[in-house]
């Protein structure tokens, strides 16, 4: 069975991990114990692995002894969009587990983009013992001059042009493990959901070229394909889109039947999966992981769950997106089709478990929504009004 | 076979007690079925597990077993070397050859299977006949109500395992899918008898395992699942599908289900557990129409969507599936017992087509009356 490596070097890390934000638990290294199930990141046990025991052991669990080594991790983070929050949670989770973290955010520290979450909370990374720097990926060598890392996560590029400089630099500086945030959007649509790792992807997708490249360049690589996320610090609206309408007593216009299934995960599910990969590099190596929770929700269902979390009624209105022409894309924040992947590889290979609980998570999200005063914010609903007009539905009292 | 009256028929005199029958040919002729089940099971064994599964011959009672699931299950059980008795009223033939099955294989099976003729709702008869025989294991394939189980348990106090065919229909409708074994169940569902049976088994402290299939398909299916599509495809008719056709459902091949039932036999890990068993991918209604077409070598079908609320079909069902998302995760069985379905959807439907509908056999005659109502109205509207 695995034995805990005595890593005297790790004791020096204890002091750097004493601060954690409310949403993540803190870990003191001295309390690490290796049970047959737990990885060294078991600080998260209160929400994941403790209850249901895995009845059989996979060889990946014996790798955990090796994985309790602390890593130097570089996160190359996008400066906007839905994926920005992934790097934020991942950084904090790694710091909690005692790893060394540097976050390189693309662009300028002074840019307007940094005035939005999660960047407004980057001090939490620093307080947790991490480093935050800014720069362009084209100049990554000079931005990170003299620094070496064990692991690099590219949470920025969507195509080879943007990722190649990072990958090449990482390779040249001896990075052992290269991780990439790809997208579940690259799966070809199917009659037989869910999207499972290994299914056909769209050959011309930028992310596909990246996955191919890193698989050729690195001995140890993994790609993570996320969908939609909720969580404090999110850069892009998700549940807020529903709350905006529900709180103002406006109908929620959903394209098509509302039966479309999608996967909306709490970002903690993504950061925990990434952390598992860092701490179990052998098990993760050479694999694609759908980086999502393990439940799907319908679009109508999401509206209903948001309303329930808010303690308010909801009126859902369906419309044909073709009837509003080019506005259709901006009208609704989710794809108008089944978009449903399952995290089977992570469960099978990493022993990862999902902790997303949408009904509960949305309650927390709604509390924050109100706390920051967004329910009182003046918002324009031009496209909604267009849709309702075409359906002859009254907008609100 | 001569029909006995309320007596166990012994179709042969002596029975090898332990050895597994050496039949090496494929039992379920056609495709997947090989009796190297032993090998498969070992491969699926989690590391370090020492479970010796079903290696000793057991005296097994199957409630039902002559219509669909049981036909496949009983063959596997006989092949594993167990003494198998089917309890049925005898309405369906006790044994029937599987489509394409070699005479030799069928006769071998037929010579070993036992029949206990009776009505399971005659609780006194159930009690006395079962107590007289004594069985190690009961497979309850056709039980619907909890009260049907009591006399069986009463008659068999030393029962090793009660394996029950329940249904994923017990799950409470939810916006969050797939259904998992831990999810809320619906005490008011059409399948509440199954739920009550599970509850009874739990409360009695007996070693039970409950299997919850979703939609079952495969050769000899008496529920018009794939058959419904095949009739229309053969007739070159459009396929009328209610609402968006995006509803997601799930089909599980009967042979995979039979294998799952074998896998839980004598398996300590399965004690007092419930498992969803079905295919490991789901499918939209529209997708199922296309899959059936592929399976039967038909051209891509024309699909007509309609709003069922606009029609009155009387007592007839216009579509064989519940008009909602309905699918369950089969992960628990995979993780805990190594149960992995063999058949993909198109592959499985092809098996069903080749062994059943494609040979000209089906259970229900084609009835396109509801289709014509739908199509008639569509024509009128356009």
PDB file of C-alpha atoms in Angstrom, chain A residues 66-220:
ATOM      1  CA  UNK A  66       4.495   9.937  -5.207  1.00  0.00           C
ATOM      2  CA  UNK A  67       1.901  12.633  -5.778  1.00  0.00           C
ATOM      3  CA  UNK A  68       2.210  14.083  -2.327  1.00  0.00           C
ATOM      4  CA  UNK A  69       5.288  15.856  -3.631  1.00  0.00           C
ATOM      5  CA  UNK A  70       4.625  19.520  -3.976  1.00  0.00           C
ATOM      6  CA  UNK A  71       4.696  20.945  -7.473  1.00  0.00           C
ATOM      7  CA  UNK A  72       5.580  24.246  -9.036  1.00  0.00           C
ATOM      8  CA  UNK A  73       2.595  25.062 -11.167  1.00  0.00           C
ATOM      9  CA  UNK A  74       2.192  27.794 -13.768  1.00  0.00           C
ATOM     10  CA  UNK A  75      -1.313  28.780 -14.785  1.00  0.00           C
ATOM     11  CA  UNK A  76      -1.502  30.787 -17.988  1.00  0.00           C
ATOM     12  CA  UNK A  77      -4.863  32.438 -17.608  1.00  0.00           C
ATOM     13  CA  UNK A  78      -7.186  34.161 -20.038  1.00  0.00           C
ATOM     14  CA  UNK A  79      -8.111  37.728 -19.175  1.00  0.00           C
ATOM     15  CA  UNK A  80     -11.801  37.355 -19.917  1.00  0.00           C
ATOM     16  CA  UNK A  81     -14.635  35.005 -20.613  1.00  0.00           C
ATOM     17  CA  UNK A  82     -16.218  31.992 -19.009  1.00  0.00           C
ATOM     18  CA  UNK A  83     -12.949  30.157 -18.446  1.00  0.00           C
ATOM     19  CA  UNK A  84     -11.207  32.922 -16.517  1.00  0.00           C
ATOM     20  CA  UNK A  85     -12.600  31.727 -13.204  1.00  0.00           C
ATOM     21  CA  UNK A  86     -11.128  28.239 -13.654  1.00  0.00           C
ATOM     22  CA  UNK A  87      -7.577  29.487 -13.143  1.00  0.00           C
ATOM     23  CA  UNK A  88      -8.625  31.383 -10.037  1.00  0.00           C
ATOM     24  CA  UNK A  89     -10.135  28.374  -8.279  1.00  0.00           C
ATOM     25  CA  UNK A  90      -7.383  26.068  -9.451  1.00  0.00           C
ATOM     26  CA  UNK A  91      -4.707  28.409  -8.091  1.00  0.00           C
ATOM     27  CA  UNK A  92      -6.344  28.567  -4.695  1.00  0.00           C
ATOM     28  CA  UNK A  93      -6.924  24.851  -4.497  1.00  0.00           C
ATOM     29  CA  UNK A  94      -3.327  24.102  -5.361  1.00  0.00           C
ATOM     30  CA  UNK A  95      -2.122  26.605  -2.774  1.00  0.00           C
ATOM     31  CA  UNK A  96      -4.346  24.990  -0.195  1.00  0.00           C
ATOM     32  CA  UNK A  97      -2.704  21.693  -0.986  1.00  0.00           C
ATOM     33  CA  UNK A  98       0.703  23.204  -0.479  1.00  0.00           C
ATOM     34  CA  UNK A  99       1.835  23.564  -4.062  1.00  0.00           C
ATOM     35  CA  UNK A 100       3.689  26.576  -5.475  1.00  0.00           C
ATOM     36  CA  UNK A 101       1.566  28.595  -7.868  1.00  0.00           C
ATOM     37  CA  UNK A 102       2.243  31.341 -10.383  1.00  0.00           C
ATOM     38  CA  UNK A 103      -0.624  32.812 -12.379  1.00  0.00           C
ATOM     39  CA  UNK A 104       0.337  34.552 -15.604  1.00  0.00           C
ATOM     40  CA  UNK A 105      -2.672  36.530 -16.810  1.00  0.00           C
ATOM     41  CA  UNK A 106      -2.493  37.484 -20.445  1.00  0.00           C
ATOM     42  CA  UNK A 107      -2.313  41.218 -21.142  1.00  0.00           C
ATOM     43  CA  UNK A 108      -1.731  44.210 -18.906  1.00  0.00           C
ATOM     44  CA  UNK A 109      -2.241  44.357 -15.197  1.00  0.00           C
ATOM     45  CA  UNK A 110      -3.655  47.821 -15.675  1.00  0.00           C
ATOM     46  CA  UNK A 111      -6.202  46.914 -18.324  1.00  0.00           C
ATOM     47  CA  UNK A 112      -9.920  47.487 -17.817  1.00  0.00           C
ATOM     48  CA  UNK A 113     -10.449  43.793 -18.025  1.00  0.00           C
ATOM     49  CA  UNK A 114      -8.791  43.451 -14.638  1.00  0.00           C
ATOM     50  CA  UNK A 115     -11.653  45.397 -13.066  1.00  0.00           C
ATOM     51  CA  UNK A 116     -13.927  42.398 -13.301  1.00  0.00           C
ATOM     52  CA  UNK A 117     -13.981  39.228 -11.218  1.00  0.00           C
ATOM     53  CA  UNK A 118     -12.070  36.991 -10.704  1.00  0.00           C
ATOM     54  CA  UNK A 119      -9.187  39.426 -11.255  1.00  0.00           C
ATOM     55  CA  UNK A 120     -10.543  41.749  -8.613  1.00  0.00           C
ATOM     56  CA  UNK A 121      -9.892  38.943  -6.161  1.00  0.00           C
ATOM     57  CA  UNK A 122      -6.394  38.031  -7.219  1.00  0.00           C
ATOM     58  CA  UNK A 123      -5.077  39.343  -3.931  1.00  0.00           C
ATOM     59  CA  UNK A 124      -6.465  36.110  -2.489  1.00  0.00           C
ATOM     60  CA  UNK A 125      -3.973  34.186  -4.598  1.00  0.00           C
ATOM     61  CA  UNK A 126      -1.138  36.327  -3.326  1.00  0.00           C
ATOM     62  CA  UNK A 127      -2.301  36.024   0.264  1.00  0.00           C
ATOM     63  CA  UNK A 128      -2.384  32.299  -0.251  1.00  0.00           C
ATOM     64  CA  UNK A 129       1.289  32.333  -1.163  1.00  0.00           C
ATOM     65  CA  UNK A 130       0.935  32.461  -4.937  1.00  0.00           C
ATOM     66  CA  UNK A 131       2.450  34.829  -7.471  1.00  0.00           C
ATOM     67  CA  UNK A 132       0.454  36.805  -9.978  1.00  0.00           C
ATOM     68  CA  UNK A 133       2.126  38.286 -13.057  1.00  0.00           C
ATOM     69  CA  UNK A 134       0.973  39.782 -16.342  1.00  0.00           C
ATOM     70  CA  UNK A 135       2.304  39.549 -19.838  1.00  0.00           C
ATOM     71  CA  UNK A 136       1.821  38.288 -23.355  1.00  0.00           C
ATOM     72  CA  UNK A 137       2.281  34.657 -24.297  1.00  0.00           C
ATOM     73  CA  UNK A 138       4.500  35.671 -27.193  1.00  0.00           C
ATOM     74  CA  UNK A 139       6.986  36.982 -24.651  1.00  0.00           C
ATOM     75  CA  UNK A 140       6.485  34.267 -22.079  1.00  0.00           C
ATOM     76  CA  UNK A 141      10.178  33.494 -21.932  1.00  0.00           C
ATOM     77  CA  UNK A 142      11.063  36.954 -20.761  1.00  0.00           C
ATOM     78  CA  UNK A 143       7.999  37.434 -18.583  1.00  0.00           C
ATOM     79  CA  UNK A 144       8.964  34.338 -16.631  1.00  0.00           C
ATOM     80  CA  UNK A 145      12.703  34.673 -16.978  1.00  0.00           C
ATOM     81  CA  UNK A 146      14.625  32.345 -14.768  1.00  0.00           C
ATOM     82  CA  UNK A 147      11.573  30.494 -13.517  1.00  0.00           C
ATOM     83  CA  UNK A 148      10.998  26.797 -13.966  1.00  0.00           C
ATOM     84  CA  UNK A 149       7.878  24.786 -13.367  1.00  0.00           C
ATOM     85  CA  UNK A 150       6.832  21.178 -13.018  1.00  0.00           C
ATOM     86  CA  UNK A 151       3.361  21.710 -14.419  1.00  0.00           C
ATOM     87  CA  UNK A 152       1.850  24.225 -16.817  1.00  0.00           C
ATOM     88  CA  UNK A 153      -1.865  24.720 -17.343  1.00  0.00           C
ATOM     89  CA  UNK A 154      -2.792  26.712 -20.404  1.00  0.00           C
ATOM     90  CA  UNK A 155      -6.179  28.199 -19.576  1.00  0.00           C
ATOM     91  CA  UNK A 156      -5.979  30.786 -22.289  1.00  0.00           C
ATOM     92  CA  UNK A 157      -5.571  29.644 -25.859  1.00  0.00           C
ATOM     93  CA  UNK A 158      -8.288  28.354 -28.154  1.00  0.00           C
ATOM     94  CA  UNK A 159      -5.998  27.633 -31.061  1.00  0.00           C
ATOM     95  CA  UNK A 160      -2.471  26.589 -31.851  1.00  0.00           C
ATOM     96  CA  UNK A 161      -1.229  30.124 -32.544  1.00  0.00           C
ATOM     97  CA  UNK A 162      -1.975  31.136 -28.988  1.00  0.00           C
ATOM     98  CA  UNK A 163      -0.885  27.944 -27.238  1.00  0.00           C
ATOM     99  CA  UNK A 164       2.207  27.033 -29.213  1.00  0.00           C
ATOM    100  CA  UNK A 165       4.456  29.704 -27.687  1.00  0.00           C
ATOM    101  CA  UNK A 166       3.477  28.516 -24.236  1.00  0.00           C
ATOM    102  CA  UNK A 167       3.903  24.847 -25.082  1.00  0.00           C
ATOM    103  CA  UNK A 168       7.241  25.363 -26.792  1.00  0.00           C
ATOM    104  CA  UNK A 169       8.599  27.473 -23.960  1.00  0.00           C
ATOM    105  CA  UNK A 170       7.355  24.925 -21.406  1.00  0.00           C
ATOM    106  CA  UNK A 171       9.043  22.114 -23.282  1.00  0.00           C
ATOM    107  CA  UNK A 172      12.295  23.999 -23.558  1.00  0.00           C
ATOM    108  CA  UNK A 173      12.384  24.748 -19.845  1.00  0.00           C
ATOM    109  CA  UNK A 174      11.776  21.146 -18.874  1.00  0.00           C
ATOM    110  CA  UNK A 175       8.142  21.271 -17.780  1.00  0.00           C
ATOM    111  CA  UNK A 176       7.091  17.718 -17.025  1.00  0.00           C
ATOM    112  CA  UNK A 177       3.297  17.933 -17.290  1.00  0.00           C
ATOM    113  CA  UNK A 178       1.319  20.110 -19.695  1.00  0.00           C
ATOM    114  CA  UNK A 179      -2.382  20.610 -19.109  1.00  0.00           C
ATOM    115  CA  UNK A 180      -4.779  22.382 -21.426  1.00  0.00           C
ATOM    116  CA  UNK A 181      -8.258  23.795 -20.976  1.00  0.00           C
ATOM    117  CA  UNK A 182     -10.001  22.850 -24.154  1.00  0.00           C
ATOM    118  CA  UNK A 183     -13.776  22.817 -24.644  1.00  0.00           C
ATOM    119  CA  UNK A 184     -16.590  20.314 -24.779  1.00  0.00           C
ATOM    120  CA  UNK A 185     -17.880  22.445 -27.624  1.00  0.00           C
ATOM    121  CA  UNK A 186     -15.574  20.597 -29.983  1.00  0.00           C
ATOM    122  CA  UNK A 187     -17.576  17.390 -29.849  1.00  0.00           C
ATOM    123  CA  UNK A 188     -19.557  16.655 -32.949  1.00  0.00           C
ATOM    124  CA  UNK A 189     -23.258  16.653 -32.247  1.00  0.00           C
ATOM    125  CA  UNK A 190     -24.714  13.234 -31.670  1.00  0.00           C
ATOM    126  CA  UNK A 191     -27.998  11.374 -31.569  1.00  0.00           C
ATOM    127  CA  UNK A 192     -26.683   9.472 -28.559  1.00  0.00           C
ATOM    128  CA  UNK A 193     -25.722  11.754 -25.702  1.00  0.00           C
ATOM    129  CA  UNK A 194     -23.690  12.186 -23.613  1.00  0.00           C
ATOM    130  CA  UNK A 195     -20.400  13.239 -25.156  1.00  0.00           C
ATOM    131  CA  UNK A 196     -17.854  10.788 -23.835  1.00  0.00           C
ATOM    132  CA  UNK A 197     -14.083  11.145 -24.028  1.00  0.00           C
ATOM    133  CA  UNK A 198     -12.931   9.616 -27.266  1.00  0.00           C
ATOM    134  CA  UNK A 199     -16.006  10.621 -29.241  1.00  0.00           C
ATOM    135  CA  UNK A 200     -15.523  12.336 -32.558  1.00  0.00           C
ATOM    136  CA  UNK A 201     -14.638  15.997 -32.418  1.00  0.00           C
ATOM    137  CA  UNK A 202     -14.928  18.685 -35.073  1.00  0.00           C
ATOM    138  CA  UNK A 203     -11.717  18.335 -37.032  1.00  0.00           C
ATOM    139  CA  UNK A 204     -11.392  22.041 -37.753  1.00  0.00           C
ATOM    140  CA  UNK A 205     -11.764  23.199 -34.139  1.00  0.00           C
ATOM    141  CA  UNK A 206      -8.816  25.205 -32.871  1.00  0.00           C
ATOM    142  CA  UNK A 207      -8.730  23.275 -29.619  1.00  0.00           C
ATOM    143  CA  UNK A 208      -8.372  20.027 -31.517  1.00  0.00           C
ATOM    144  CA  UNK A 209      -5.184  21.233 -33.158  1.00  0.00           C
ATOM    145  CA  UNK A 210      -3.857  22.203 -29.753  1.00  0.00           C
ATOM    146  CA  UNK A 211      -4.667  18.828 -28.233  1.00  0.00           C
ATOM    147  CA  UNK A 212      -2.882  17.127 -31.087  1.00  0.00           C
ATOM    148  CA  UNK A 213       0.164  19.339 -30.757  1.00  0.00           C
ATOM    149  CA  UNK A 214       0.633  18.945 -27.038  1.00  0.00           C
ATOM    150  CA  UNK A 215       0.178  15.195 -27.323  1.00  0.00           C
ATOM    151  CA  UNK A 216       3.098  15.163 -29.738  1.00  0.00           C
ATOM    152  CA  UNK A 217       5.332  17.480 -27.768  1.00  0.00           C
ATOM    153  CA  UNK A 218       4.851  16.306 -24.204  1.00  0.00           C
ATOM    154  CA  UNK A 219       5.311  12.899 -22.678  1.00  0.00           C
ATOM    155  CA  UNK A 220       2.833  13.814 -19.984  1.00  0.00           C
TER     156      UNK A 220
END
